[in-house]
Coordinates of C-alpha atoms in Angstrom, one line a residue:
M1 CA 0.1 -0.1 0.0
T2 CA 1.5 3.2 -0.8
R3 CA 1.9 5.7 2.1
K4 CA -0.1 9.1 2.0
A5 CA 0.4 12.3 4.3
Y6 CA -2.3 14.6 5.7
M7 CA -1.4 17.6 6.2
I8 CA -4.3 19.5 8.8
G9 CA -3.4 23.3 8.1
T10 CA -2.2 24.8 5.3
G11 CA 0.4 27.5 6.9
I12 CA 3.9 27.2 6.5
G13 CA 4.8 24.5 8.3
N14 CA 2.9 22.0 6.5
L15 CA 3.7 23.2 3.1
A16 CA 7.2 22.6 4.4
A17 CA 6.6 19.5 5.7
G18 CA 5.1 19.0 2.0
I19 CA 8.6 19.7 0.8
Y20 CA 10.9 18.1 2.9
L21 CA 8.6 14.7 2.5
I22 CA 9.4 14.9 -1.4
R23 CA 12.8 16.5 -1.3
D24 CA 14.5 14.5 1.6
G25 CA 12.2 11.4 1.7
G26 CA 11.1 10.7 -1.4
F27 CA 7.2 11.0 -1.3
K28 CA 5.6 11.9 -4.8
G29 CA 3.1 15.0 -5.0
E30 CA 0.2 12.3 -5.1
Q31 CA 0.5 10.9 -2.0
I32 CA 0.3 14.2 0.1
T33 CA -3.0 15.8 0.6
M34 CA -3.5 19.2 2.6
M35 CA -6.5 20.2 3.9
G36 CA -7.7 23.7 5.6
L37 CA -9.8 26.6 5.7
E38 CA -7.5 29.1 4.5
K39 CA -4.8 29.2 2.1
H40 CA -2.2 31.1 4.7
G41 CA -2.2 32.1 8.1
A42 CA 0.2 34.2 9.9
N43 CA 2.1 34.9 7.0
D44 CA -0.5 37.0 5.4
G45 CA -0.8 39.7 2.7
D46 CA -4.7 39.7 1.6
T47 CA -6.2 42.1 -1.0
V48 CA -9.9 43.4 -0.7
K49 CA -9.4 45.5 -3.6
A50 CA -12.4 46.1 -5.5
Y51 CA -10.7 44.1 -8.3
E52 CA -10.2 40.7 -8.4
N53 CA -6.9 38.9 -8.3
E54 CA -5.3 35.6 -8.0
Y55 CA -4.3 35.9 -4.3
S56 CA -7.7 37.3 -2.8
N57 CA -9.3 35.2 -0.5
Q58 CA -11.0 37.1 1.8
A59 CA -13.7 39.0 -0.2
L60 CA -15.1 41.7 1.6
S61 CA -18.1 43.5 -0.2
N62 CA -18.1 47.0 -0.7
N63 CA -14.3 47.5 0.6
K64 CA -11.2 48.3 -1.3
G65 CA -7.4 48.5 -0.2
F66 CA -4.9 46.0 1.3
L67 CA -5.1 43.6 4.1
A68 CA -2.2 42.5 6.4
K69 CA -3.2 41.5 9.9
G70 CA 0.9 41.2 10.7
G71 CA 4.2 41.6 10.0
R72 CA 7.0 39.0 9.9
M73 CA 10.5 39.6 10.4
L74 CA 13.1 37.1 9.0
N75 CA 17.0 37.1 9.6
E76 CA 19.6 35.4 7.6
E77 CA 21.6 34.4 10.3
T78 CA 19.2 32.4 12.1
Y79 CA 16.9 31.4 9.9
E80 CA 19.0 28.2 8.8
N81 CA 15.8 26.3 7.7
L82 CA 14.0 28.3 5.9
W83 CA 17.1 29.6 3.6
D84 CA 18.3 26.0 2.9
L85 CA 14.4 24.6 2.1
L86 CA 13.6 27.6 -0.2
R87 CA 17.0 27.4 -2.0
S88 CA 14.8 23.8 -3.6
V89 CA 11.9 26.4 -4.1
P90 CA 11.9 28.0 -7.7
S91 CA 11.3 31.9 -7.8
L92 CA 7.9 32.9 -9.5
D93 CA 9.3 35.7 -10.6
N94 CA 12.7 35.2 -11.6
P95 CA 13.5 32.1 -13.8
G96 CA 16.6 30.3 -13.4
Q97 CA 16.6 31.8 -9.3
T98 CA 15.2 30.3 -6.1
V99 CA 13.5 32.0 -3.3
T100 CA 16.2 32.5 -1.4
D101 CA 17.8 34.5 -4.2
D102 CA 15.0 36.8 -4.5
I103 CA 15.1 37.4 -0.9
L104 CA 18.4 37.5 0.0
N105 CA 19.1 39.9 -3.1
F106 CA 16.1 42.0 -2.7
D107 CA 17.6 42.4 1.1
H108 CA 20.9 43.1 0.0
A109 CA 20.1 45.5 -2.3
H110 CA 17.5 47.6 0.6
P111 CA 19.5 47.2 3.7
T112 CA 17.2 48.0 6.9
H113 CA 18.9 50.6 9.0
D114 CA 16.3 51.7 11.5
V115 CA 16.9 55.3 12.3
G116 CA 13.3 56.5 13.7
R117 CA 13.1 53.2 15.8
L118 CA 11.7 54.5 19.3
I119 CA 9.9 58.0 19.0
D120 CA 8.6 60.2 21.8
H121 CA 7.3 63.5 22.1
N122 CA 11.0 65.0 20.7
G123 CA 10.5 63.3 17.8
P124 CA 13.0 60.2 16.9
R125 CA 15.3 59.2 19.4
I126 CA 18.5 59.6 17.3
H127 CA 20.1 63.3 18.2
G128 CA 22.4 62.6 20.6
D129 CA 21.5 63.1 23.7
K130 CA 21.2 60.9 27.0
N131 CA 17.9 59.1 25.4
D132 CA 19.3 58.0 22.8
Y133 CA 18.0 54.6 21.4
K134 CA 21.2 53.0 21.2
H135 CA 21.7 53.4 24.5
M136 CA 20.2 50.2 26.7
Q137 CA 19.8 52.4 29.9
F138 CA 20.1 49.1 32.0
N139 CA 21.1 49.7 35.5
N140 CA 23.3 46.6 37.3
K141 CA 20.4 45.2 38.7
D142 CA 18.5 44.4 34.9
R143 CA 22.2 43.6 33.9
F144 CA 22.8 41.0 36.5
L145 CA 18.9 39.6 36.2
L146 CA 18.6 39.6 32.3
S147 CA 22.5 37.8 32.3
K148 CA 21.6 35.4 34.8
L149 CA 18.2 34.6 32.6
M150 CA 20.1 34.3 29.6
L151 CA 22.9 31.6 31.5
T152 CA 19.7 29.5 32.8
P153 CA 20.9 26.1 31.3
E154 CA 18.3 24.3 29.2
K155 CA 17.8 21.3 31.6
D156 CA 17.1 24.1 34.2
E157 CA 14.1 25.9 32.3
E158 CA 11.8 24.2 34.6
K159 CA 13.1 26.5 37.0
L160 CA 10.8 29.4 35.1
N161 CA 7.4 27.6 34.6
N162 CA 5.0 30.2 34.6
V163 CA 7.2 32.7 35.7
S164 CA 6.0 36.1 33.7
I165 CA 8.8 38.4 32.4
A166 CA 7.3 40.9 35.3
E167 CA 7.6 38.7 38.0
Y168 CA 10.9 37.7 37.1
F169 CA 12.1 41.6 37.0
A170 CA 9.6 42.4 40.2
S171 CA 12.8 43.3 41.7
S172 CA 13.9 45.6 39.3
P173 CA 11.2 47.1 38.1
H174 CA 13.2 49.8 36.2
F175 CA 14.0 47.1 33.5
F176 CA 10.8 48.4 32.1
T177 CA 11.3 51.6 31.9
T178 CA 15.0 50.9 29.4
N179 CA 15.1 51.8 25.9
F180 CA 15.5 48.2 25.9
W181 CA 12.9 46.8 26.9
S182 CA 10.9 49.8 24.4
M183 CA 12.9 48.0 21.6
W184 CA 12.7 44.5 22.4
Q185 CA 8.5 44.3 23.8
T186 CA 7.7 46.0 20.1
T187 CA 9.9 44.1 18.2
F188 CA 9.4 40.8 19.2
A189 CA 5.8 41.4 20.4
F190 CA 6.9 40.4 23.9
K191 CA 4.4 42.0 26.9
R192 CA 5.2 41.7 30.7
A193 CA 2.9 39.1 31.4
S194 CA 4.6 36.9 28.9
S195 CA 6.7 34.0 29.4
A196 CA 10.2 34.7 31.1
M197 CA 11.1 31.2 29.1
E198 CA 10.3 32.2 26.0
L199 CA 12.7 35.7 26.9
R200 CA 15.5 33.6 28.1
R201 CA 15.3 31.2 24.7
Y202 CA 15.2 34.4 22.7
M203 CA 18.3 36.3 24.5
N204 CA 20.2 33.1 23.7
R205 CA 18.9 32.7 20.1
M206 CA 19.1 36.0 18.8
I207 CA 21.8 37.5 20.8
L208 CA 23.6 38.3 17.8
E209 CA 20.3 41.3 16.9
F210 CA 21.4 42.3 20.4
S211 CA 23.9 44.9 19.8
R212 CA 22.0 46.2 16.5
I213 CA 18.9 46.4 17.9
N214 CA 18.3 49.8 17.9
T215 CA 18.5 49.8 14.3
L216 CA 17.1 46.2 13.0
E217 CA 19.9 45.9 11.0
G218 CA 19.5 42.2 10.9
V219 CA 15.9 41.9 9.5
T220 CA 15.7 40.3 6.2
R221 CA 12.8 41.5 4.3
T222 CA 11.1 39.7 0.9
P223 CA 10.3 42.0 -1.8
Y224 CA 6.7 41.9 -1.4
N225 CA 4.8 40.2 1.3
Q226 CA 5.4 37.4 2.3
Y227 CA 2.4 35.8 1.3
E228 CA 3.3 36.6 -2.4
S229 CA 7.2 36.1 -2.0
I230 CA 7.1 32.8 0.0
I231 CA 3.6 31.1 0.2
L232 CA 3.0 30.9 -3.2
P233 CA 6.6 30.1 -4.4
M234 CA 6.2 27.0 -2.1
R235 CA 2.8 26.0 -2.9
K236 CA 3.5 26.2 -6.7
Y237 CA 6.3 23.6 -5.6
L238 CA 3.8 21.6 -4.5
E239 CA 0.6 21.7 -7.0
D240 CA 3.4 21.2 -9.8
R241 CA 4.5 17.9 -7.8
G242 CA 0.7 16.8 -8.1
V243 CA -0.1 17.7 -3.8
T244 CA -3.6 17.7 -3.5
F245 CA -5.2 20.9 -2.0
I246 CA -8.6 21.0 -0.1
N247 CA -9.1 24.8 1.2
N248 CA -12.5 25.0 2.0
R249 CA -12.0 21.5 4.4
K250 CA -12.4 22.2 8.5
V251 CA -11.0 18.9 10.7
V252 CA -13.2 18.7 13.3
D253 CA -11.8 15.1 15.1
L254 CA -9.2 12.5 15.1
E255 CA -10.1 8.8 15.5
F256 CA -7.5 6.8 17.2
K257 CA -6.6 3.4 17.6
D258 CA -7.5 1.4 20.7
T259 CA -4.5 0.2 21.6
P260 CA -3.7 -2.4 24.7
L261 CA -1.2 -0.3 26.4
R262 CA -3.5 3.1 25.6
D263 CA -0.6 5.3 25.3
E264 CA 0.3 4.8 21.7
I265 CA -1.1 7.6 19.4
I266 CA -1.8 5.9 16.1
V267 CA -4.6 8.0 14.1
T268 CA -7.2 6.0 11.9
G269 CA -9.5 8.6 10.9
I270 CA -9.5 12.1 10.4
K271 CA -13.6 13.7 10.6
Y272 CA -14.1 16.7 8.8
E273 CA -16.6 19.4 7.7
E274 CA -16.7 21.1 4.1
V275 CA -17.5 24.7 5.0
D276 CA -18.6 25.9 2.1
N277 CA -20.9 22.6 1.3
E278 CA -23.9 23.3 3.6
N279 CA -21.2 22.1 6.1
K280 CA -21.0 18.4 4.6
S281 CA -19.3 16.4 7.0
G282 CA -17.3 13.2 6.0
E283 CA -14.1 11.2 7.5
I284 CA -10.9 9.9 5.7
E285 CA -9.6 6.2 6.9
V286 CA -6.1 6.7 7.9
D287 CA -3.7 3.5 7.8
E288 CA -1.6 2.9 10.8
N289 CA 1.1 3.7 8.1
D290 CA 0.2 6.9 7.1
L291 CA 1.2 10.2 7.9
V292 CA -1.0 13.3 9.8
F293 CA 0.6 16.6 10.4
D294 CA -1.4 18.9 12.7
T295 CA -1.4 22.7 13.0
N296 CA -2.1 22.7 16.9
G297 CA -2.8 26.4 16.6
S298 CA -2.4 29.6 14.7
V299 CA -2.1 33.1 16.3
T300 CA -4.4 34.6 13.6
D301 CA -7.3 32.0 14.6
S302 CA -10.3 33.8 15.6
S303 CA -9.7 37.7 14.8
S304 CA -12.1 39.8 13.2
M305 CA -11.9 43.1 11.0
G306 CA -13.6 46.1 10.5
D307 CA -13.3 48.8 7.9
F308 CA -12.9 52.3 7.7
N309 CA -16.9 53.2 9.0
T310 CA -17.1 49.8 11.5
P311 CA -15.1 48.5 13.6
V312 CA -14.2 44.9 14.8
K313 CA -16.8 42.8 16.3
E314 CA -14.5 40.4 18.4
N315 CA -14.6 37.2 17.7
M316 CA -15.0 34.9 21.1
E317 CA -14.6 31.8 19.2
Y318 CA -11.7 29.4 21.1
A319 CA -8.7 29.1 18.2
P320 CA -9.8 26.2 16.0
S321 CA -6.6 24.5 14.9
A322 CA -6.2 24.5 19.3
A323 CA -9.6 23.3 19.7
L324 CA -8.9 20.1 17.2
W325 CA -5.4 20.0 19.7
K326 CA -7.2 20.2 22.7
K327 CA -9.4 17.3 21.8
A328 CA -6.5 15.1 21.4
A329 CA -4.8 16.4 24.5
E330 CA -7.8 14.8 27.0
K331 CA -7.3 11.3 25.2
F332 CA -3.5 11.3 25.6
Y333 CA -1.4 13.1 28.6
S334 CA 1.6 13.7 26.9
L335 CA 0.0 16.4 24.4
G336 CA 0.2 19.5 26.1
N337 CA -2.2 21.9 27.4
P338 CA -3.7 24.2 24.9
D339 CA -5.7 26.4 27.6
K340 CA -2.1 27.5 28.7
F341 CA -2.2 29.7 25.1
F342 CA -5.7 29.9 24.2
N343 CA -7.8 30.9 27.1
D344 CA -6.2 34.0 28.6
R345 CA -6.3 36.7 25.8
T346 CA -5.1 39.2 28.2
Q347 CA -1.6 38.3 27.4
S348 CA -1.6 37.8 23.7
E349 CA -4.3 39.8 22.1
W350 CA -3.4 42.8 19.6
M351 CA -5.3 45.2 16.9
S352 CA -3.5 46.2 13.9
F353 CA -4.4 47.9 11.1
T354 CA -4.0 48.2 7.6
V355 CA -3.4 52.2 5.5
T356 CA -4.0 52.2 1.9
T357 CA -4.1 55.3 0.3
N358 CA -4.6 56.8 -3.5
N359 CA -1.4 59.1 -3.3
H360 CA 1.8 58.9 -1.2
F361 CA 1.5 62.6 0.3
L362 CA 0.9 60.7 3.4
L363 CA 3.6 58.4 3.1
N364 CA 6.2 61.1 2.4
E365 CA 4.9 62.8 5.7
I366 CA 5.9 59.6 7.6
C367 CA 9.3 59.6 6.1
R368 CA 10.1 62.9 6.9
I369 CA 9.1 63.1 10.2
T370 CA 10.5 59.1 11.3
E371 CA 13.8 60.3 9.3
Q372 CA 13.8 57.2 6.8
E373 CA 12.9 55.9 4.4
P374 CA 10.4 52.7 3.1
G375 CA 11.5 50.0 3.9
N376 CA 13.6 50.5 7.3
A377 CA 11.7 48.5 9.4
L378 CA 9.5 49.4 12.8
N379 CA 8.8 53.3 14.1
T380 CA 7.6 53.0 18.1
W381 CA 5.2 56.2 19.7
I382 CA 7.1 55.2 23.2
E383 CA 4.8 57.1 24.7
S384 CA 1.2 56.4 23.2
T385 CA -0.8 54.8 26.0
P386 CA -1.9 51.6 23.8
L387 CA 1.7 51.4 22.5
M388 CA 1.1 51.8 18.8
S389 CA 4.0 50.8 16.0
I390 CA 4.0 51.4 12.4
V391 CA 5.8 49.5 9.7
V392 CA 6.1 51.3 6.4
H393 CA 7.4 48.6 3.9
H394 CA 9.2 49.0 0.6
Q395 CA 6.5 50.2 -2.0
P396 CA 5.1 48.3 -3.4
H397 CA 4.5 45.8 -0.8
F398 CA 1.9 44.1 -2.9
K399 CA 2.0 43.0 -6.6
A400 CA -1.4 44.6 -7.4
Q401 CA -0.2 47.8 -5.9
R402 CA -1.2 50.4 -8.1
P403 CA 1.8 53.1 -8.9
N404 CA 0.0 55.7 -7.2
E405 CA -1.0 54.0 -4.2
S406 CA 0.8 53.5 -0.6
V407 CA 0.5 50.8 1.9
F408 CA 1.5 50.5 5.3
W409 CA 0.8 48.7 8.2
G410 CA 0.3 49.0 12.4
Y411 CA -0.6 47.7 15.5
F412 CA -1.4 49.0 19.2
M413 CA 0.0 45.8 21.8
Y414 CA -2.7 46.9 23.9
P415 CA -6.4 47.5 22.6
R416 CA -8.6 47.2 25.8
R417 CA -6.6 50.8 26.7
N418 CA -8.1 54.2 25.2
G419 CA -6.6 55.8 22.4
D420 CA -4.2 59.2 23.2
Y421 CA -6.4 61.0 21.1
V422 CA -9.8 59.2 20.2
Q423 CA -11.1 58.9 23.6
K424 CA -12.3 55.1 23.4
P425 CA -10.5 51.4 23.8
I426 CA -8.7 51.1 20.5
I427 CA -10.9 47.8 20.4
E428 CA -14.0 49.9 20.0
M429 CA -12.6 52.1 17.0
T430 CA -13.6 52.2 13.3
G431 CA -10.6 52.3 10.8
E432 CA -11.3 56.0 10.2
E433 CA -10.7 56.5 14.2
M434 CA -7.7 54.7 14.3
L435 CA -5.9 56.7 11.8
E436 CA -7.1 59.5 13.9
E437 CA -5.2 58.1 16.4
F438 CA -2.3 57.7 14.3
L439 CA -2.5 61.3 12.9
G440 CA -2.1 62.8 16.1
H441 CA 0.5 61.1 17.3
L442 CA 2.2 61.8 14.1
A443 CA 1.4 65.5 14.2
A444 CA 2.5 65.7 17.7
V445 CA 5.9 65.2 16.8
D446 CA 6.3 66.9 13.4
P447 CA 8.8 69.8 13.0
A448 CA 7.4 71.2 10.7
K449 CA 4.8 72.7 12.7
D450 CA 1.9 71.4 12.3
N451 CA 2.2 70.7 8.6
V452 CA 0.3 67.2 9.1
R453 CA -2.7 68.9 10.8
N454 CA -2.5 71.6 8.3
H455 CA -3.0 68.8 5.1
K456 CA -5.3 66.7 7.5
Q457 CA -8.7 67.1 4.6
E458 CA -5.8 66.2 2.0
I459 CA -4.6 63.2 4.0
M460 CA -8.2 61.8 4.5
D461 CA -9.3 62.7 1.2
S462 CA -6.3 60.5 0.2
I463 CA -7.7 57.3 2.0
V464 CA -8.7 54.3 0.3
N465 CA -9.2 52.3 3.1
V466 CA -8.1 51.4 6.6
I467 CA -8.9 47.8 8.3
P468 CA -8.6 47.0 11.6
V469 CA -8.3 43.8 12.7
H470 CA -8.3 42.1 16.2
L471 CA -6.0 39.3 17.0
P472 CA -6.9 37.6 20.4
Y473 CA -4.1 35.0 20.1
A474 CA -1.5 37.2 18.3
S475 CA 1.2 36.3 20.5
A476 CA -0.3 33.3 22.9
L477 CA 3.3 31.9 21.8
F478 CA 4.4 33.5 24.0
N479 CA 2.2 33.1 26.7
Q480 CA 3.3 31.8 30.9
R481 CA 3.6 28.3 30.5
A482 CA 5.3 25.5 32.5
V483 CA 7.6 22.6 30.5
G484 CA 5.0 20.4 29.1
D485 CA 2.5 22.7 28.1
R486 CA 3.8 22.2 24.6
P487 CA 3.9 18.8 22.5
D488 CA 6.7 17.6 21.1
V489 CA 6.6 17.4 17.7
V490 CA 6.5 14.0 17.4
P491 CA 5.0 13.1 20.8
K492 CA 6.4 9.8 23.0
H493 CA 4.9 6.8 21.7
S494 CA 3.1 8.7 18.4
K495 CA 3.2 6.0 15.7
N496 CA 1.8 8.6 12.8
L497 CA 0.6 11.7 14.2
A498 CA 3.2 15.4 14.5
F499 CA 2.5 19.1 15.4
I500 CA 4.2 21.7 13.5
S501 CA 3.3 24.9 14.4
Q502 CA 4.4 27.5 16.7
F503 CA 3.0 25.4 19.9
C504 CA 5.0 22.4 19.7
E505 CA 8.1 22.0 21.6
M506 CA 11.9 21.7 20.1
P507 CA 15.1 22.4 22.1
F508 CA 16.8 25.7 21.9
D509 CA 14.9 27.3 18.6
M510 CA 12.0 30.1 19.4
V511 CA 9.0 30.5 18.6
F512 CA 7.3 33.1 16.5
T513 CA 9.4 32.8 13.8
E514 CA 9.4 31.0 10.6
Q515 CA 12.6 29.5 11.2
Y516 CA 10.5 27.4 14.2
S517 CA 7.8 26.0 11.7
F518 CA 10.3 24.8 9.1
R519 CA 12.2 23.2 11.6
A520 CA 9.5 21.4 13.4
A521 CA 8.6 20.6 9.9
Q522 CA 12.0 18.7 9.1
R523 CA 11.9 16.9 12.4
A524 CA 8.5 15.5 11.9
V525 CA 9.6 14.2 8.5
Y526 CA 12.8 12.9 9.2
T527 CA 11.6 11.5 12.8
F528 CA 8.7 9.3 10.5
L529 CA 10.8 8.6 7.5
G530 CA 13.8 7.2 9.9
I531 CA 16.4 9.6 8.6
P532 CA 18.6 10.8 11.6
L533 CA 18.2 13.6 13.3
S534 CA 22.1 14.6 13.3
E535 CA 21.1 15.3 9.5
M536 CA 18.5 17.8 10.5
T537 CA 19.9 21.6 9.1
K538 CA 22.9 22.9 11.1
M539 CA 21.9 25.9 13.4
H540 CA 24.2 28.5 14.7
H541 CA 24.8 28.8 18.7
Y542 CA 25.9 32.6 18.2
E543 CA 25.7 32.7 22.1
K544 CA 28.9 30.3 22.4
D545 CA 30.3 32.5 20.1
P546 CA 33.1 34.7 22.0
K547 CA 33.1 37.8 19.7
V548 CA 29.2 38.2 19.6
M549 CA 29.3 37.5 23.2
A550 CA 31.9 40.4 23.3
R551 CA 29.6 42.6 21.6
A552 CA 26.6 41.8 23.6
T553 CA 28.6 42.8 26.7
K554 CA 29.4 45.7 25.5
T555 CA 26.1 46.7 24.7
M556 CA 24.5 45.7 28.0
F557 CA 26.9 48.6 29.3
R558 CA 26.1 51.0 26.1

């Protein structure tokens, strides 16, 4: 019997697993079936233009504009699995090149150098005074605690079980007033309530970036949004090789074999509903020799959108991908605890907004005030009550973007807080009100003496749309957790079920990165196919590099 592989979820992790099965495992495309409700998840870049195009999968009637629920920052030095696998995926735009070539060539031609990373009432912190954002602003207690955290051995991680960053630094609240914390939390989306265990992993894995976090020079950008630059080429690779994609299928439960030991995990059936077919239900019989790869959680699950005139209506649904994980975890003790990540939105929710304009006036004003060109990463208004940041990508960010159009994206880390210029909680604002909030902050630091305010009507007339999105689980992967709350990629005693997501457990590597999903995919495929794990893509350990550590130490005292 021909062995089959079933992917639950069609995000980047399962796409990577499909490519590993074909490239390294000798699978034929027709052996692989991908099932999901969306073509993509966290690596989004949707158009909701009035006109149709091939990558639109969220048609919103009577709306125009582009939509980016979030932003992803790649890294050339530490995304080893991503670059290796994408070297096997042909470019869709440049014949003879790979996706890795596309991205790195673009990034090297447009290197990131953020000069307006932090913005306060005086404008960008780049002018050499004591608040200059190149200074980390640590005191000795901060340095001691951060060093102690980083040097905690992996075998002692359980000492950080369920410990928040706020609890870890309780004896040094000064830590949360530093430039470092302002930059770190908004670059990686940590909150004070987030896991100290995850902060430890980030400090080790990303120590190379510690000395340049103020400019984000380590950020690697894709030519367009990551859906078009990464997801579409990966799908094309798989489709060209005969992989079956079913984009309207919701998997609602898994059937398991009743074994004598009762701790063996063997999937025998996949129950599903066809969402656009009057919820027609069905079941796939799974042979014990077949493979099942589950996306056990997504940071874009249960999101809700508004528009220029309409606030979001919060979606209170428990994350669908995690609901399937929860059913499995109720049957087997070794599959973790999804409630740790999906049962407390206060730790994880964000509010994002995407602005589309029909001319470049507002974009040019942003560039003038932040003192940087599009494509130079992230600006955070550190004194904004809901903690607002924006990203102005290199333009165009979408292939369908017209020459006269500009697109940028922003987010509020604390959507339950009131705005500073619109006196209501961010989550209750329309897209227009979010724009008003942003323009208020932009105008407050305008060195041209109210140039933004004086051209307010011109700006408003240029707006195509402002699309707000509530993401209840945006940083759920950083929620406080204990060892064992995330299942292993291939759980103990599992014969054919693997988890590939930001909510599975692997040593050393860090969540909220495409690298994590790619590596989980490789680990799952190699484990099931008997390929030695020693042959997995080699990872760098910059935390063991004396030169890198010397720069980090110098930065800590900067």
